[in-house]
């Protein structure tokens, strides 16, 4: 029997990431090849014509799974009955801008959209915040939508996770799908900590630790980390636009694993509300290693944390605590 369609909201749908993301959703990359979807697209008035164009293209692509398209500048209409909300809309960082510069513009957007989602989305709506500052936008959304379960509000660090897998795969000349269990700890910012201490490579007959195969702690503790931390900025510098293709693809990975589950023995990174695991302060949205089953994520517990990692995990937590107070000061 055919499944009922799932309603997926994409905000900022006329933007760079939105344009890459909606066809991926319509092709089944987010929810699977047998899951029909109705795509809701929200943007603001100045982008209304462009949004219309995206809707026309979605129709023209004749996607078999696409059962409807809502394209609107009305946030209430956009949020009505949505099961999944991918929040990409916001003010984008331009070359040379610090993430903090975009904070005040974005937290007020997320405060307003929190109320719309709370009142009009499906009660169990799952939310993925992509727009920067992603962790803090997600936190503001959580705080101003208290009736949405906190476990349903997440932010995207899967792109950073995938970037880390990509760097290891390039370094070792192995296929990226043979590398697993890297971790992104903390903020989707340049303080994030990409950690390979538990990562492995499938060599065909064994799972070998990445650290052992790379055999170059200096590279792993320095260049590897900064390359992943700075990758977004490097792409903005090269394209004069943010990473749209890889962000859209990673957003699909995030939601797919959340809804359909992570493969056995594999974890992924997601920005989630901290419960105090690994000594990270509660009250912030922090990226942890998680496994997903039955549409719920759980933080992987019991990983050994060395002193080097501890410092980096605490530094990125500190930045998030500071961002939280900055966000609140912008709202006052
Ligand atoms: N978490 C992550 O891994 C990544 C996050 N990003 C962030 O994603 C966001 C989107 O990036 P792009 O698509 O490249 O930017 P973009 O500027 O091309 O698109 C943003 C869209 O949001 C719309 N928008 C602005 N205010 C809105 C509102 N109140 N409601 C609905 N839509 C609104 C704009 O009109 C525009 O169409 C940015 O904040 C960017 O920094 C980008 C790459 C990776
Ligand atoms: O700052 C941006 O817009 C880009 C970004 O987050 C990334 O590519 O990771």
Coordinates of C-alpha atoms and ligand atoms in Angstrom, one line a residue:
X1 CA 0.0 0.0 0.0
X2 CA 1.3 3.5 -0.9
X3 CA 2.5 5.5 2.1
X4 CA 0.8 8.8 3.0
X5 CA 2.8 11.8 2.0
X6 CA 5.0 13.5 4.6
X7 CA 5.0 17.3 4.7
X8 CA 8.5 18.8 4.6
X9 CA 9.0 22.5 5.2
X10 CA 12.1 24.2 3.8
X11 CA 12.5 27.8 4.8
X12 CA 14.7 30.1 2.7
X13 CA 13.7 27.8 -0.2
X14 CA 14.6 30.4 -2.8
X15 CA 18.2 30.6 -1.6
X16 CA 21.3 28.7 -2.5
X17 CA 20.8 25.7 -0.2
X18 CA 17.1 25.6 -0.7
X19 CA 17.5 25.3 -4.5
X20 CA 19.9 22.4 -4.0
X21 CA 17.8 20.8 -1.3
X22 CA 14.2 20.7 -2.6
X23 CA 15.0 18.5 -5.6
X24 CA 16.9 16.1 -3.3
X25 CA 13.9 15.8 -1.0
X26 CA 11.6 15.3 -4.0
X27 CA 13.8 12.5 -5.3
X28 CA 13.6 10.6 -2.0
X29 CA 17.2 11.4 -0.8
X30 CA 15.8 12.5 2.6
X31 CA 13.0 10.1 3.4
X32 CA 13.6 7.2 1.1
X33 CA 12.6 6.1 -2.4
X34 CA 9.1 4.9 -1.4
X35 CA 8.1 7.9 0.7
X36 CA 5.8 10.5 -1.1
X37 CA 6.4 14.1 0.0
X38 CA 4.6 17.4 -0.1
X39 CA 7.1 20.2 0.0
X40 CA 6.3 23.5 1.7
X41 CA 8.6 26.3 0.8
X42 CA 8.9 29.6 2.7
X43 CA 10.8 32.7 1.7
X44 CA 10.4 36.4 2.2
X45 CA 8.7 39.0 0.0
X46 CA 11.8 40.1 -1.9
X47 CA 12.4 36.5 -2.9
X48 CA 8.7 35.8 -3.8
X49 CA 9.3 35.7 -7.6
X50 CA 12.3 33.5 -7.3
X51 CA 10.3 31.2 -5.0
X52 CA 7.6 31.0 -7.7
X53 CA 10.3 30.0 -10.2
X54 CA 11.5 27.2 -7.9
X55 CA 8.0 25.9 -7.7
X56 CA 7.7 25.9 -11.5
X57 CA 10.9 23.9 -11.7
X58 CA 9.7 21.4 -9.2
X59 CA 6.6 20.9 -11.3
X60 CA 8.6 20.7 -14.5
X61 CA 10.9 18.0 -13.1
X62 CA 7.9 15.6 -12.7
X63 CA 9.2 13.9 -9.6
X64 CA 7.1 10.8 -9.0
X65 CA 7.3 11.1 -5.2
X66 CA 6.3 14.8 -5.2
X67 CA 2.6 14.9 -4.3
X68 CA 2.3 18.7 -3.8
X69 CA 4.1 22.0 -3.5
X70 CA 3.2 24.9 -1.2
X71 CA 5.2 28.1 -2.0
X72 CA 4.5 31.0 0.2
X73 CA 5.8 34.1 2.0
X74 CA 3.2 33.5 4.8
X75 CA 4.8 31.7 7.7
X76 CA 1.5 30.3 9.0
X77 CA 0.6 28.7 5.7
X78 CA 4.2 27.4 5.4
X79 CA 4.1 25.7 8.8
X80 CA 0.6 24.2 8.6
X81 CA 0.7 20.4 9.3
X82 CA 4.4 20.0 8.6
X83 CA 6.0 16.8 9.9
X84 CA 9.6 17.9 9.2
X85 CA 10.9 21.4 9.2
X86 CA 14.3 22.2 7.6
X87 CA 15.1 25.8 8.7
X88 CA 17.5 27.2 6.1
X89 CA 16.1 30.7 5.9
X90 CA 18.0 33.6 7.3
X91 CA 20.6 36.2 6.8
X92 CA 23.7 34.6 5.2
X93 CA 27.2 35.3 6.2
X94 CA 29.1 37.1 3.5
X95 CA 32.9 36.9 2.8
X96 CA 34.9 38.3 5.7
X97 CA 32.0 38.4 8.1
X98 CA 32.1 36.8 11.5
X99 CA 29.3 34.5 12.5
X100 CA 28.5 36.8 15.4
X101 CA 27.7 39.6 12.9
X102 CA 24.8 37.6 11.7
X103 CA 23.5 36.7 15.1
X104 CA 21.1 39.5 15.9
X105 CA 19.5 39.3 12.4
X106 CA 18.9 35.6 12.8
X107 CA 17.8 35.1 16.4
X108 CA 14.8 37.4 15.9
X109 CA 13.8 35.4 12.8
X110 CA 14.1 32.2 14.8
X111 CA 12.1 33.5 17.7
X112 CA 9.2 34.4 15.4
X113 CA 9.3 31.2 13.4
X114 CA 9.4 29.1 16.7
X115 CA 5.9 30.4 17.5
X116 CA 4.6 29.6 14.0
X117 CA 5.9 26.1 14.2
X118 CA 4.6 25.5 17.7
X119 CA 1.1 26.6 16.7
X120 CA 0.8 25.2 13.2
X121 CA 3.1 22.2 12.6
X122 CA 2.2 18.6 13.3
X123 CA 2.6 17.9 17.1
X124 CA 5.6 15.6 16.6
X125 CA 7.3 17.8 14.0
X126 CA 11.1 17.2 13.7
X127 CA 13.1 20.3 13.2
X128 CA 16.5 20.7 11.7
X129 CA 18.1 24.1 11.8
X130 CA 20.7 24.8 9.1
X131 CA 20.9 28.6 9.1
X132 CA 23.8 30.1 11.0
X133 CA 24.5 30.5 13.8
X134 CA 22.9 27.0 13.6
X135 CA 23.2 25.8 17.2
X136 CA 22.1 29.1 18.7
X137 CA 19.2 29.5 16.2
X138 CA 18.1 26.0 17.2
X139 CA 18.3 26.9 20.9
X140 CA 16.2 30.1 20.4
X141 CA 13.7 28.1 18.4
X142 CA 13.5 25.5 21.3
X143 CA 13.2 28.2 24.0
X144 CA 10.4 30.0 22.1
X145 CA 8.5 26.8 21.2
X146 CA 8.2 25.2 24.6
X147 CA 5.5 22.8 23.5
X148 CA 7.7 21.1 20.8
X149 CA 9.5 18.3 22.6
X150 CA 13.2 19.3 23.0
X151 CA 14.3 16.1 21.4
X152 CA 12.7 17.2 18.2
X153 CA 14.9 20.3 17.8
X154 CA 18.3 19.7 16.2
X155 CA 20.9 21.6 14.2
X156 CA 23.1 20.6 11.3
X157 CA 26.7 19.5 12.1
X158 CA 26.4 16.5 9.7
X159 CA 28.1 18.6 7.0
X160 CA 31.2 19.0 9.3
X161 CA 31.0 15.3 10.0
X162 CA 30.9 14.5 6.3
X163 CA 33.8 16.9 5.7
X164 CA 35.9 15.1 8.3
X165 CA 35.1 11.7 6.7
X166 CA 36.1 13.3 3.3
X167 CA 39.4 14.5 4.6
X168 CA 40.4 11.1 6.1
X169 CA 39.3 9.4 2.9
X170 CA 41.5 11.7 0.8
X171 CA 44.5 11.3 3.2
X172 CA 44.3 7.5 3.2
X173 CA 43.1 7.1 -0.4
X174 CA 40.2 4.9 0.8
X175 CA 36.6 5.2 -0.1
X176 CA 34.7 7.6 2.1
X177 CA 32.0 5.0 2.8
X178 CA 34.7 2.8 4.4
X179 CA 35.5 5.5 7.0
X180 CA 33.2 5.9 10.0
X181 CA 32.6 7.2 13.5
X182 CA 34.4 10.5 13.4
X183 CA 32.8 12.9 15.8
X184 CA 32.0 16.6 15.6
X185 CA 31.8 18.0 19.1
X186 CA 30.2 21.4 19.8
X187 CA 29.4 24.4 17.7
X188 CA 29.0 24.6 13.9
X189 CA 31.7 27.2 13.9
X190 CA 35.5 27.4 13.8
X191 CA 35.7 26.2 17.4
X192 CA 34.1 22.8 16.6
X193 CA 36.2 19.8 17.5
X194 CA 36.5 17.2 14.8
X195 CA 37.6 14.1 16.7
X196 CA 39.1 10.9 15.1
X197 CA 40.0 9.1 18.2
X198 CA 37.2 6.5 17.8
X199 CA 37.1 6.6 14.0
X200 CA 37.8 3.5 12.0
X201 CA 38.4 2.4 8.4
X202 CA 37.1 -0.8 6.9
X203 CA 40.1 -2.3 5.2
X204 CA 38.2 -5.2 3.8
X205 CA 39.0 -7.7 6.4
X206 CA 39.2 -5.6 9.6
X207 CA 38.2 -2.3 11.1
X208 CA 41.4 -0.3 11.8
X209 CA 41.7 2.8 13.9
X210 CA 42.1 6.0 11.8
X211 CA 44.9 7.2 14.0
X212 CA 46.9 4.1 13.4
X213 CA 46.4 4.1 9.7
X214 CA 47.2 7.8 9.3
X215 CA 50.3 7.4 11.5
X216 CA 50.7 11.2 11.7
X217 CA 49.4 12.6 15.0
X218 CA 50.7 16.0 14.1
X219 CA 48.5 16.2 11.0
X220 CA 45.5 14.8 12.8
X221 CA 45.9 17.2 15.8
X222 CA 46.6 20.3 13.7
X223 CA 45.9 20.5 9.9
X224 CA 43.1 18.0 9.8
X225 CA 41.2 19.9 12.6
X226 CA 41.7 23.4 11.1
X227 CA 40.8 22.2 7.6
X228 CA 37.5 20.9 8.8
X229 CA 36.8 23.9 11.0
X230 CA 37.6 26.3 8.2
X231 CA 36.1 24.4 5.3
X232 CA 32.9 26.5 5.2
X233 CA 35.0 29.7 5.0
X234 CA 37.2 28.2 2.3
X235 CA 34.2 27.4 0.2
X236 CA 32.7 30.9 0.6
X237 CA 36.1 32.2 -0.5
X238 CA 36.1 30.0 -3.6
X239 CA 32.5 30.3 -4.6
X240 CA 31.6 33.6 -3.1
X241 CA 28.6 31.7 -1.8
X242 CA 28.2 29.2 1.0
X243 CA 28.4 25.4 0.5
X244 CA 25.0 24.7 -0.9
X245 CA 25.4 21.3 -2.6
X246 CA 27.1 19.7 0.4
X247 CA 24.9 21.4 3.0
X248 CA 21.8 20.2 1.2
X249 CA 23.1 16.7 0.9
X250 CA 24.1 16.6 4.5
X251 CA 20.7 17.9 5.6
X252 CA 19.2 14.9 3.8
X253 CA 21.7 12.6 5.6
X254 CA 20.8 14.1 9.0
X255 CA 17.0 13.7 8.6
X256 CA 17.3 10.3 6.8
X257 CA 19.3 8.8 9.6
X258 CA 17.1 10.4 12.3
X259 CA 13.9 9.0 10.7
X260 CA 15.1 5.7 9.2
X261 CA 17.9 4.9 11.8
X262 CA 21.7 4.8 11.7
X263 CA 23.4 1.6 10.5
X264 CA 24.5 -0.9 13.3
X265 CA 27.9 0.1 14.7
X266 CA 27.8 3.5 13.1
X267 CA 27.2 6.9 14.7
X268 CA 26.7 10.3 13.2
X269 CA 27.0 13.8 14.6
X270 CA 24.0 15.9 15.4
X271 CA 23.5 19.2 17.2
X272 CA 21.1 18.3 20.1
X273 CA 20.0 19.8 23.4
X274 CA 22.7 18.9 25.9
X275 CA 21.7 16.6 28.8
X276 CA 25.0 17.0 30.5
X277 CA 26.7 14.0 28.8
X278 CA 30.5 14.2 28.7
X279 CA 30.3 17.1 31.2
X280 CA 28.9 19.5 28.6
X281 CA 26.7 22.1 30.3
X282 CA 23.0 21.6 29.8
X283 CA 21.1 24.5 28.2
X284 CA 22.9 24.6 24.9
X285 CA 22.6 22.9 21.6
X286 CA 25.8 21.0 21.2
X287 CA 27.0 18.5 18.6
X288 CA 27.4 15.0 20.0
X289 CA 27.9 11.5 18.5
X290 CA 24.4 9.9 18.2
X291 CA 22.8 6.8 17.1
X292 CA 19.2 6.8 15.9
X293 CA 16.5 4.2 16.2
X294 CA 12.7 4.4 15.9
X295 CA 12.9 8.1 15.0
X296 CA 14.8 9.0 18.1
X297 CA 18.4 9.9 18.6
X298 CA 20.5 9.0 21.6
X299 CA 23.9 10.3 22.5
X300 CA 26.6 7.6 22.3
X301 CA 27.8 7.1 25.9
X302 CA 31.1 5.9 27.5
X303 CA 33.6 7.1 24.9
X304 CA 37.1 7.7 26.4
X305 CA 38.0 11.4 26.3
X306 CA 41.7 12.3 26.5
X307 CA 43.1 15.6 27.8
X308 CA 43.5 17.1 24.3
X309 CA 39.9 16.4 23.4
X310 CA 38.6 17.6 26.8
X311 CA 40.1 21.0 26.2
X312 CA 38.7 21.3 22.7
X313 CA 35.3 20.1 23.8
X314 CA 35.2 22.6 26.6
X315 CA 36.3 25.5 24.4
X316 CA 33.5 25.0 21.9
X317 CA 31.0 24.6 24.8
X318 CA 32.2 27.9 26.2
X319 CA 31.6 29.6 22.9
X320 CA 28.1 28.3 22.8
X321 CA 27.4 29.5 26.3
X322 CA 28.7 33.0 25.2
X323 CA 26.6 32.8 22.0
X324 CA 23.5 32.0 24.1
X325 CA 23.9 35.2 26.2
X326 CA 24.7 37.3 23.2
X327 CA 21.6 35.9 21.5
X328 CA 19.5 36.9 24.5
X329 CA 21.0 40.3 24.6
X330 CA 20.0 40.7 20.9
X331 CA 16.5 39.8 21.7
X332 CA 16.1 42.4 24.6
Ligands
LIG1 N1 24.8 24.3 9.3 C1 25.6 24.2 8.2 O1 26.3 23.3 8.0 C2 25.5 25.3 7.1 C3 24.8 26.4 7.3 N2 24.7 27.4 6.3 C4 23.8 28.5 6.6 O2 22.6 28.2 5.9 C5 21.9 29.5 5.6 C6 21.4 29.5 4.2 O3 22.5 29.6 3.3 P1 22.3 29.9 1.8 O4 21.1 29.1 1.2 O5 23.6 29.8 1.1 O6 21.8 31.4 1.9 P2 21.0 32.3 0.9 O7 21.1 33.7 1.3 O8 21.2 31.9 -0.5 O9 19.5 31.9 1.2 C7 18.8 32.2 2.4 C8 17.4 32.4 2.0 O10 16.7 32.7 3.2 C9 15.7 33.7 2.9 N3 15.2 34.3 4.1 C10 15.7 35.4 4.8 N4 15.0 35.7 5.8 C11 14.0 34.7 5.9 C12 12.9 34.5 6.7 N5 12.7 35.3 7.8 N6 12.1 33.5 6.5 C13 12.3 32.7 5.4 N7 13.3 32.9 4.6 C14 14.1 33.9 4.8 C15 16.4 34.6 1.9 O11 15.5 35.4 1.2 C16 17.1 33.6 1.1 O12 16.3 33.2 0.0 C17 22.9 30.5 6.0 O13 22.6 31.0 7.3 C18 24.2 29.8 6.0 O14 25.1 30.5 6.8 C19 25.4 27.2 5.2 C20 26.2 26.2 4.9 C21 26.3 25.1 5.9
LIG2 O1 29.0 30.3 7.3 C1 28.4 29.7 6.3 O2 27.5 30.2 5.7 C2 29.0 28.5 5.8 C3 28.9 27.3 6.7 O3 28.3 27.4 7.8 C4 29.5 26.1 6.3 O4 29.8 25.9 5.1 O5 29.8 25.3 7.1

